[in-house]
Amino acid sequence: MQPQTPEFARAASGPESELTWKDRAFAWRDRMCASSRFQHWIATFPLTRRTARRHARAAFDICAGFVYSQILAACIELRLLELLSERPRTAADLAAETAVPLPAMERLLAAAAALDLVSRRTNQRWGLGTTGAGIAGTPGLSSMIKHHALFYADLRDPVALLRGRTRETHLAGYWPYAVSADPTELQAESVKNYSRLMAQSQVMISHDIIESYPFRKHRQLLDVGGGEGAFVSAVAAATPDLDLAIFDLPAVAALAERALAENRDTQQIKVFGGDFFHTPLPRGADLISLIRILHDHDDGAALALLRNIHAALPPGGTLLLAEPMSATPGGETMGDAYFGFYLLAMGSGRPRTPAEIAALLSAAGFRKSKMLRTARPILVRAVVATA
């Protein structure tokens, strides 16, 4: 028997006879795209030149993505965007204020301008680019970017991570509940950093969620996994007549009590501590929210959580679940690429499609569920389910 040569046209999962017409069409396309002669032709032919350049740029951006993210990290670490949001500055001004040599600062500014983080202004000054202004104006985003240093360290050897050969990851240490045998035993010192990050980054999405759902039709909201109360605080400001409560790990609940007590408008919010997999949730709420929690957990744990929520709701009660989701049109890089590997490094959970979430909700006992429209689905999508 002659050894088989790998071909794009040959399916990995079966013999040639099992290929459908669609498989064969994609195989032909792959064969053509892999041909250097075809690549040269479409790059020079007037009608396909623009498409070829766009695909070449996309391929290069994937290769250079880590460099881009480190340029952004440098801008955040040096407070470059913060300084430029105050007023335009020259490269010399920025070099002096950040203790970076002028040639290096000029190099950073040129790189940041290529990424639209900064832009040239008059009289040799620099200001924010459109993308940079968006980052500078998004609360909590700078903290998340700084946090990515741990994520990058875990991705130094992605194959080892995929094969499960990475014993302890930085993200697992940062989010200890993901790998802890008994999360209720965690102390304040081990939860304060991630709780603060969640509180800061929650601001980015709270408005989108509140805008997508009529909270006023409910009497009481229980936010499960509510952290230090950033989401319920936003709900309190938008719907002051709604009774509010938080449930989270005991150490996190203690942080929430202190944070909420500092604001007169949130002092009435109740706080409960426990393990939301096993501890019965407080009864009485006709609305329970689960914000960026489900995707942190594997399917078995996620189902146990949803069943516990279902048991706490009255008949006809509502669950509002919001998080980034897999297979989001236009947001595949966020849901599938970013969160797919972030949660892998964290050691627990995975991004899910709306259909997968709906299946879990049905298995947990919810009668029906539907998707809501959010302003920025790349950041957060929402689904409501009826108990």
XYZ file of C-alpha atoms in Angstrom:
387
model
C 0.000 0.000 0.000
C 1.324 3.410 -0.960
C 1.611 5.939 1.885
C -1.062 8.613 1.698
C -0.010 12.210 1.164
C -1.992 14.737 3.256
C -4.323 16.746 1.044
C -6.719 19.543 1.803
C -9.333 17.629 -0.118
C -9.166 14.624 2.188
C -11.318 14.739 5.325
C -9.660 13.859 8.620
C -12.746 12.098 9.913
C -13.555 9.732 7.071
C -12.835 8.445 3.561
C -13.300 10.444 0.395
C -16.701 8.857 -0.233
C -18.091 10.458 2.939
C -17.365 14.016 1.785
C -20.388 16.133 0.931
C -20.475 18.668 -1.885
C -19.859 21.383 0.693
C -16.779 19.538 1.994
C -15.454 19.297 -1.545
C -16.120 22.986 -2.208
C -14.225 23.996 0.919
C -11.407 21.606 0.040
C -11.081 23.253 -3.383
C -11.066 26.701 -1.765
C -8.395 25.650 0.749
C -6.262 24.182 -2.011
C -6.463 27.392 -4.000
C -5.755 29.672 -1.026
C -2.707 27.587 -0.131
C -1.281 27.955 -3.651
C 1.451 30.609 -3.879
C 0.631 31.092 -7.567
C -3.031 31.785 -6.769
C -2.043 34.125 -3.906
C 0.118 36.147 -6.284
C -2.614 36.269 -8.899
C -5.356 37.587 -6.594
C -2.894 40.100 -5.097
C -2.229 41.610 -8.537
C -5.615 41.212 -10.264
C -7.492 44.570 -9.967
C -10.847 43.068 -8.960
C -9.419 40.911 -6.151
C -6.465 43.038 -5.026
C -8.334 44.747 -2.189
C -9.704 41.454 -0.823
C -6.253 39.857 -0.962
C -4.723 42.728 0.960
C -7.459 42.571 3.568
C -6.844 38.862 4.155
C -3.088 39.401 4.275
C -3.585 42.133 6.872
C -5.827 39.848 8.937
C -3.224 37.070 8.873
C -0.481 39.484 9.915
C -2.617 40.917 12.716
C -3.061 37.425 14.144
C 0.707 36.874 14.038
C 1.448 40.263 15.589
C -1.408 40.347 18.082
C 0.808 39.823 21.114
C 2.986 42.767 20.082
C -0.091 44.968 19.723
C -1.366 43.984 23.171
C 2.024 44.760 24.729
C 2.056 48.204 23.098
C -1.336 48.807 24.691
C -0.038 47.482 28.013
C 2.880 49.919 27.867
C 0.514 52.824 27.167
C -1.615 51.844 30.172
C 1.344 51.241 32.488
C 2.881 54.606 31.582
C -0.509 56.362 31.903
C -0.075 57.608 28.343
C -3.786 57.589 27.516
C -4.619 59.211 30.821
C -2.121 62.008 30.231
C -3.310 62.630 26.684
C -6.940 62.686 27.785
C -6.059 65.742 29.887
C -4.476 67.727 27.020
C -2.257 67.190 23.956
C 1.433 66.804 24.732
C 4.676 66.629 22.778
C 6.820 63.514 22.755
C 9.330 65.395 24.904
C 6.612 66.228 27.446
C 5.547 62.588 27.633
C 9.125 61.346 27.860
C 9.775 63.631 30.819
C 6.532 62.728 32.609
C 6.976 58.961 32.198
C 10.782 58.734 32.658
C 11.137 57.083 29.241
C 14.014 58.194 26.957
C 12.797 60.441 24.142
C 13.764 58.062 21.266
C 11.900 55.210 22.981
C 8.878 57.438 23.578
C 8.832 58.450 19.913
C 8.940 54.783 18.970
C 6.043 53.989 21.332
C 3.966 56.891 19.996
C 4.513 55.794 16.398
C 3.434 52.246 17.301
C 0.437 53.462 19.298
C -0.611 55.720 16.404
C -0.560 52.710 14.061
C -3.064 51.077 16.427
C -5.217 54.244 16.641
C -4.436 54.588 20.349
C -2.944 58.046 19.804
C -2.928 60.525 16.918
C -0.776 63.411 15.753
C -1.935 66.932 16.535
C -0.609 70.378 15.631
C 2.740 71.769 16.750
C 4.323 68.315 17.137
C 1.874 67.382 19.849
C 0.023 64.122 20.367
C -3.548 63.411 21.431
C -5.785 60.384 21.753
C -6.798 58.291 18.776
C -10.405 57.156 18.417
C -9.654 53.714 19.850
C -7.500 55.189 22.595
C -10.267 57.605 23.590
C -12.710 54.712 23.836
C -10.327 52.786 26.092
C -9.568 55.826 28.250
C -13.269 56.544 28.674
C -14.324 53.008 29.643
C -14.318 52.544 33.438
C -12.429 49.487 34.613
C -10.840 48.683 31.259
C -7.365 49.867 32.271
C -7.461 47.582 35.311
C -8.435 44.647 33.096
C -5.579 45.387 30.694
C -3.076 45.452 33.561
C -4.530 42.159 34.804
C -3.744 40.564 31.449
C -0.083 40.243 32.445
C -1.109 37.078 34.327
C -2.981 35.759 31.304
C -0.029 36.361 28.987
C 2.245 34.467 31.370
C -0.119 31.470 31.292
C -0.104 31.510 27.479
C 3.664 31.320 27.144
C 3.255 27.634 26.297
C -0.271 27.249 24.897
C 0.272 23.620 23.857
C 1.215 22.650 27.417
C -1.907 24.442 28.616
C -4.075 22.564 26.118
C -2.538 19.221 27.085
C -3.080 19.901 30.773
C 0.615 19.939 31.559
C 0.557 23.335 33.238
C 0.282 22.441 36.920
C -0.527 25.822 38.406
C -1.553 28.805 36.334
C -1.407 32.429 37.372
C -5.114 32.862 36.647
C -6.070 29.879 38.804
C -4.219 31.552 41.653
C -5.934 34.851 40.948
C -9.430 33.282 40.866
C -9.039 30.745 43.710
C -12.715 29.752 43.824
C -12.290 28.107 40.421
C -9.987 25.402 41.799
C -10.730 25.437 45.538
C -12.129 22.268 47.116
C -14.219 24.415 49.480
C -14.592 28.039 48.321
C -16.385 28.981 51.544
C -13.070 28.541 53.355
C -11.381 31.275 51.304
C -10.172 34.253 53.316
C -10.521 37.945 52.512
C -6.889 38.215 51.411
C -7.381 35.645 48.642
C -10.585 37.169 47.247
C -10.006 40.914 47.522
C -8.009 41.332 44.291
C -10.431 39.534 41.988
C -13.432 41.059 43.764
C -12.084 44.547 43.157
C -11.327 43.771 39.498
C -14.857 42.444 38.992
C -16.298 45.556 40.621
C -14.246 47.837 38.377
C -14.971 45.948 35.162
C -18.666 45.468 35.977
C -19.248 49.141 35.245
C -18.549 48.439 31.555
C -21.576 46.193 31.173
C -24.032 47.134 33.935
C -25.641 49.917 31.892
C -26.078 47.626 28.877
C -27.856 45.004 31.001
C -30.057 47.517 32.813
C -31.015 49.091 29.491
C -32.041 45.708 28.071
C -34.483 44.604 30.779
C -37.424 46.253 32.681
C -36.342 45.812 36.306
C -39.252 47.993 37.486
C -41.772 45.196 36.997
C -40.162 43.199 39.799
C -40.394 43.485 43.564
C -37.070 42.041 44.722
C -33.757 41.202 43.024
C -31.165 38.759 44.333
C -27.806 39.041 42.540
C -26.060 35.660 42.831
C -22.279 35.933 42.699
C -22.731 39.680 43.078
C -19.227 40.422 44.358
C -18.830 43.794 46.030
C -22.165 44.996 44.689
C -21.226 46.940 41.566
C -24.161 45.585 39.558
C -26.831 45.963 42.264
C -25.535 49.464 42.977
C -26.145 50.357 39.335
C -29.606 48.763 39.514
C -30.322 50.716 42.713
C -29.521 53.978 40.954
C -31.780 53.096 38.002
C -34.616 51.476 39.999
C -34.593 52.912 43.523
C -37.854 51.207 44.605
C -36.562 47.678 43.983
C -35.514 45.616 47.028
C -31.982 44.358 46.435
C -29.791 41.601 47.843
C -26.460 39.933 47.074
C -25.315 36.349 47.572
C -21.637 35.426 47.323
C -18.890 33.560 49.180
C -18.613 34.568 52.850
C -15.283 36.378 52.353
C -16.659 38.271 49.356
C -19.894 39.042 51.175
C -17.878 40.698 53.941
C -16.188 42.933 51.351
C -19.583 43.753 49.839
C -21.027 44.779 53.206
C -18.189 47.251 53.745
C -18.375 48.624 50.200
C -22.167 49.099 50.270
C -22.115 50.699 53.729
C -19.965 53.540 52.378
C -22.807 54.790 50.154
C -26.064 55.974 51.682
C -27.984 54.879 48.580
C -26.816 51.252 48.932
C -26.827 50.787 52.702
C -30.209 49.008 52.563
C -28.965 46.268 50.212
C -28.932 42.910 52.011
C -25.869 40.681 51.770
C -25.791 36.891 52.243
C -22.786 34.577 52.309
C -22.510 30.925 51.306
C -21.711 28.470 48.520
C -24.148 29.001 45.656
C -23.766 25.371 44.544
C -24.830 23.814 47.829
C -26.185 26.486 50.183
C -29.932 27.084 49.672
C -30.332 30.593 48.299
C -32.440 33.162 50.180
C -36.122 32.984 49.197
C -38.427 35.857 48.391
C -36.866 37.377 45.247
C -39.000 37.245 42.104
C -35.904 38.103 40.019
C -32.450 36.534 40.339
C -29.514 37.821 38.304
C -26.415 35.887 37.325
C -23.906 38.309 35.815
C -20.709 36.881 34.264
C -20.865 33.809 36.510
C -22.083 30.771 34.551
C -19.202 30.697 32.063
C -16.744 30.401 34.975
C -17.956 26.869 35.702
C -17.966 23.505 33.934
C -21.276 22.011 32.842
C -21.926 19.922 35.960
C -21.310 22.830 38.322
C -23.244 25.222 36.069
C -26.261 22.898 36.106
C -26.096 22.573 39.914
C -26.034 26.370 40.215
C -29.024 26.822 37.906
C -31.004 24.176 39.806
C -30.260 25.960 43.075
C -31.490 29.221 41.549
C -34.613 27.532 40.207
C -35.392 26.164 43.668
C -35.120 29.659 45.176
C -37.509 31.305 42.695
C -41.293 31.259 43.076
C -43.352 29.744 40.237
C -43.192 32.246 37.401
C -40.071 33.889 38.848
C -37.373 35.140 36.509
C -33.660 34.487 36.077
C -31.659 37.153 34.230
C -28.381 35.684 33.001
C -25.809 37.899 31.292
C -22.279 37.213 30.070
C -20.194 37.084 26.877
C -21.321 34.121 24.787
C -19.808 31.854 22.200
C -20.835 32.166 18.532
C -21.848 35.810 18.920
C -22.100 37.285 15.394
C -19.259 39.759 15.024
C -17.935 38.857 18.473
C -16.424 35.439 17.854
C -12.963 36.667 18.815
C -14.223 37.730 22.240
C -16.474 34.764 23.054
C -14.614 31.879 21.458
C -10.968 32.964 21.271
C -10.460 35.276 24.258
C -12.774 33.697 26.821
C -12.152 30.199 25.483
C -8.482 30.437 26.458
C -8.945 32.706 29.470
C -11.209 30.156 31.155
C -8.885 27.328 30.108
C -6.036 29.091 31.909
C -8.299 29.803 34.878
C -8.929 26.073 35.195
C -12.729 26.122 35.099
C -15.598 26.919 32.760
C -16.058 27.645 29.080
C -17.930 30.108 26.872
C -21.309 28.749 25.777
C -23.601 29.435 22.863
C -27.126 30.705 23.563
C -28.431 27.270 22.560
C -26.153 25.547 25.085
C -27.279 27.922 27.820
C -30.917 27.322 26.891
C -30.339 23.555 27.186
C -28.830 23.963 30.662
C -31.739 26.159 31.724
C -34.230 23.565 30.509
C -32.363 20.772 32.319
C -32.439 22.879 35.500
C -36.243 23.097 35.358
C -36.859 26.485 33.742
C -39.970 26.426 31.540
C -38.852 28.858 28.851
C -36.048 31.249 28.013
C -35.424 33.981 25.492
C -32.546 36.179 24.418
C -32.562 39.909 25.035
C -31.027 42.533 22.791
C -28.027 44.328 24.321
C -26.236 47.386 22.993
C -22.820 45.709 22.805
C -23.257 41.945 22.407
C -19.496 41.543 21.960
C -19.183 42.509 25.664
C -22.339 40.946 27.083
C -25.443 39.127 25.931
C -28.455 38.428 28.112
C -31.125 35.771 28.444
C -34.192 35.650 30.694
C -35.708 32.374 31.882
C -39.008 31.666 33.646
C -39.169 29.231 36.558
